[in-house]
Amino acid sequence: MANLPIRDRAGNVLVDFRLVAEEELGRLAEHVGVPASLVVAIHAGAVLMMFDSWRRQWELPGGTREPGECPREAAVRELGEETGIHGVDLSFAAVAEFDLTKPERRELLAVYRTRLQVAPRLTVNSEALDFRWWPPSEPVSEDMSPLDAEIARRVVRSADS
């Protein structure tokens, strides 16, 4: 695992990663918004990464909450929309804290995980142009989000301990 903070090529920074209870999201959101959720899908020791059509990099499935959605609902919806994976149990894993650019802001993202017993059929779409199963023990490639890779590593490590 890398020492935090770490920065990506766009200047976004992963500031902190906290193992907290899901119930603490409301309290944390009073200070910093929790506008999005990420999902770490694990199968056979590897993490599902999708190639994002807009950012042109490998990253974790996830995205912005819609009006009225809680972080868990956003995670379930985004996982389905971006990958075609439906009907899996998600466990709350952590909160990731970011300093983001364009526009400049501080955000918390809710991070969920799921362990898949069978490799799912994945659906290429307008958001996810491709998929790969990335072993967190491997180096982060130039075309992968170092922030998402670090989150994945920390989630896998916490799930295995």
GROMACS .gro file of C-alpha atoms in nm:
model
  161
    1MET     CA    1   0.000   0.000   0.000
    2ALA     CA    2   0.109   0.352  -0.075
    3ASN     CA    3   0.139   0.625   0.183
    4LEU     CA    4  -0.135   0.884   0.163
    5PRO     CA    5  -0.187   1.135   0.021
    6ILE     CA    6  -0.145   1.022  -0.340
    7ARG     CA    7  -0.222   1.223  -0.654
    8ASP     CA    8  -0.342   1.129  -1.002
    9ARG     CA    9  -0.241   1.289  -1.333
   10ALA     CA   10  -0.536   1.534  -1.317
   11GLY     CA   11  -0.428   1.664  -0.975
   12ASN     CA   12  -0.696   1.484  -0.772
   13VAL     CA   13  -0.571   1.364  -0.435
   14LEU     CA   14  -0.672   1.066  -0.220
   15VAL     CA   15  -0.626   1.227   0.120
   16ASP     CA   16  -0.755   0.958   0.356
   17PHE     CA   17  -0.912   0.613   0.372
   18ARG     CA   18  -1.114   0.531   0.682
   19LEU     CA   19  -1.261   0.203   0.797
   20VAL     CA   20  -1.580   0.327   0.963
   21ALA     CA   21  -1.929   0.189   1.017
   22GLU     CA   22  -2.185   0.273   0.750
   23GLU     CA   23  -2.394   0.446   1.016
   24GLU     CA   24  -2.121   0.710   1.050
   25LEU     CA   25  -2.177   0.837   0.694
   26GLY     CA   26  -2.450   1.075   0.810
   27ARG     CA   27  -2.226   1.234   1.073
   28LEU     CA   28  -1.934   1.264   0.831
   29ALA     CA   29  -2.161   1.413   0.563
   30GLU     CA   30  -2.239   1.704   0.796
   31HIS     CA   31  -1.883   1.830   0.741
   32VAL     CA   32  -1.800   1.708   0.389
   33GLY     CA   33  -2.043   1.588   0.123
   34VAL     CA   34  -2.078   1.220   0.026
   35PRO     CA   35  -2.198   1.264  -0.332
   36ALA     CA   36  -2.084   0.932  -0.478
   37SER     CA   37  -2.012   0.565  -0.415
   38LEU     CA   38  -1.754   0.317  -0.545
   39VAL     CA   39  -1.769  -0.064  -0.556
   40VAL     CA   40  -1.476  -0.302  -0.516
   41ALA     CA   41  -1.591  -0.629  -0.677
   42ILE     CA   42  -1.354  -0.914  -0.588
   43HIS     CA   43  -1.330  -1.247  -0.771
   44ALA     CA   44  -1.050  -1.504  -0.733
   45GLY     CA   45  -0.822  -1.249  -0.565
   46ALA     CA   46  -0.863  -0.988  -0.838
   47VAL     CA   47  -1.061  -0.663  -0.850
   48LEU     CA   48  -1.293  -0.561  -1.131
   49MET     CA   49  -1.173  -0.248  -1.311
   50MET     CA   50  -1.363  -0.082  -1.593
   51PHE     CA   51  -1.220   0.137  -1.867
   52ASP     CA   52  -1.408   0.465  -1.826
   53SER     CA   53  -1.509   0.620  -2.158
   54TRP     CA   54  -1.487   0.978  -2.034
   55ARG     CA   55  -1.167   0.973  -1.825
   56ARG     CA   56  -1.001   0.715  -2.054
   57GLN     CA   57  -0.858   0.512  -1.766
   58TRP     CA   58  -0.915   0.193  -1.569
   59GLU     CA   59  -1.110   0.259  -1.251
   60LEU     CA   60  -1.357   0.110  -1.007
   61PRO     CA   61  -1.728   0.102  -1.093
   62GLY     CA   62  -1.926   0.373  -0.919
   63GLY     CA   63  -2.056   0.721  -0.952
   64THR     CA   64  -2.270   1.008  -0.836
   65ARG     CA   65  -2.580   0.970  -0.623
   66GLU     CA   66  -2.908   1.068  -0.782
   67PRO     CA   67  -3.158   1.286  -0.591
   68GLY     CA   68  -3.309   1.093  -0.302
   69GLU     CA   69  -3.056   0.808  -0.317
   70CYS     CA   70  -2.851   0.697  -0.021
   71PRO     CA   71  -2.488   0.593  -0.085
   72ARG     CA   72  -2.575   0.220  -0.085
   73GLU     CA   73  -2.852   0.269  -0.342
   74ALA     CA   74  -2.613   0.465  -0.563
   75ALA     CA   75  -2.354   0.184  -0.538
   76VAL     CA   76  -2.610  -0.081  -0.637
   77ARG     CA   77  -2.742   0.128  -0.927
   78GLU     CA   78  -2.399   0.231  -1.058
   79LEU     CA   79  -2.264  -0.126  -1.040
   80GLY     CA   80  -2.562  -0.245  -1.246
   81GLU     CA   81  -2.547   0.039  -1.498
   82GLU     CA   82  -2.172   0.025  -1.553
   83THR     CA   83  -2.111  -0.351  -1.543
   84GLY     CA   84  -2.441  -0.537  -1.580
   85ILE     CA   85  -2.392  -0.693  -1.234
   86HIS     CA   86  -2.723  -0.710  -1.047
   87GLY     CA   87  -2.851  -0.885  -0.737
   88VAL     CA   88  -2.525  -0.912  -0.541
   89ASP     CA   89  -2.482  -0.832  -0.175
   90LEU     CA   90  -2.273  -0.524  -0.103
   91SER     CA   91  -2.090  -0.473   0.225
   92PHE     CA   92  -1.992  -0.127   0.338
   93ALA     CA   93  -1.611  -0.113   0.340
   94ALA     CA   94  -1.486   0.241   0.407
   95VAL     CA   95  -1.493   0.610   0.336
   96ALA     CA   96  -1.238   0.761   0.098
   97GLU     CA   97  -1.162   1.132   0.128
   98PHE     CA   98  -1.056   1.331  -0.176
   99ASP     CA   99  -0.936   1.677  -0.273
  100LEU     CA  100  -1.068   1.706  -0.628
  101THR     CA  101  -1.012   1.945  -0.916
  102LYS     CA  102  -1.246   2.081  -1.183
  103PRO     CA  103  -1.412   2.222  -0.976
  104GLU     CA  104  -1.195   2.229  -0.665
  105ARG     CA  105  -1.370   2.060  -0.374
  106ARG     CA  106  -1.331   1.814  -0.086
  107GLU     CA  107  -1.550   1.502  -0.102
  108LEU     CA  108  -1.605   1.175   0.075
  109LEU     CA  109  -1.696   0.867  -0.127
  110ALA     CA  110  -1.871   0.568   0.025
  111VAL     CA  111  -1.685   0.249  -0.068
  112TYR     CA  112  -1.863  -0.087  -0.087
  113ARG     CA  113  -1.734  -0.434  -0.166
  114THR     CA  114  -1.872  -0.759  -0.295
  115ARG     CA  115  -1.712  -1.101  -0.328
  116LEU     CA  116  -1.823  -1.284  -0.640
  117GLN     CA  117  -1.804  -1.664  -0.639
  118VAL     CA  118  -1.844  -1.682  -1.017
  119ALA     CA  119  -1.708  -1.439  -1.274
  120PRO     CA  120  -2.012  -1.243  -1.396
  121ARG     CA  121  -2.106  -1.167  -1.752
  122LEU     CA  122  -2.004  -0.803  -1.794
  123THR     CA  123  -2.181  -0.560  -2.025
  124VAL     CA  124  -1.978  -0.311  -2.229
  125ASN     CA  125  -2.170   0.016  -2.258
  126SER     CA  126  -2.129   0.389  -2.318
  127GLU     CA  127  -1.963   0.437  -1.976
  128ALA     CA  128  -1.753   0.121  -1.955
  129LEU     CA  129  -1.570   0.040  -2.277
  130ASP     CA  130  -1.392  -0.267  -2.137
  131PHE     CA  131  -1.329  -0.465  -1.818
  132ARG     CA  132  -1.034  -0.638  -1.658
  133TRP     CA  133  -0.967  -0.832  -1.341
  134TRP     CA  134  -0.670  -0.665  -1.173
  135PRO     CA  135  -0.472  -0.846  -0.899
  136PRO     CA  136  -0.392  -0.578  -0.636
  137SER     CA  137  -0.045  -0.727  -0.595
  138GLU     CA  138   0.040  -0.611  -0.949
  139PRO     CA  139   0.177  -0.264  -1.027
  140VAL     CA  140  -0.056   0.015  -1.130
  141SER     CA  141  -0.033   0.077  -1.504
  142GLU     CA  142  -0.009   0.426  -1.656
  143ASP     CA  143  -0.368   0.403  -1.779
  144MET     CA  144  -0.512   0.310  -1.438
  145SER     CA  145  -0.637   0.549  -1.172
  146PRO     CA  146  -0.379   0.529  -0.892
  147LEU     CA  147  -0.646   0.654  -0.651
  148ASP     CA  148  -0.892   0.376  -0.734
  149ALA     CA  149  -0.612   0.117  -0.733
  150GLU     CA  150  -0.510   0.225  -0.383
  151ILE     CA  151  -0.870   0.210  -0.261
  152ALA     CA  152  -0.903  -0.140  -0.409
  153ARG     CA  153  -0.582  -0.256  -0.239
  154ARG     CA  154  -0.697  -0.126   0.098
  155VAL     CA  155  -1.044  -0.280   0.066
  156VAL     CA  156  -0.902  -0.620  -0.032
  157ARG     CA  157  -0.654  -0.606   0.255
  158SER     CA  158  -0.924  -0.514   0.509
  159ALA     CA  159  -1.153  -0.790   0.376
  160ASP     CA  160  -0.877  -1.050   0.410
  161SER     CA  161  -0.784  -0.954   0.767
   0.00000   0.00000   0.00000
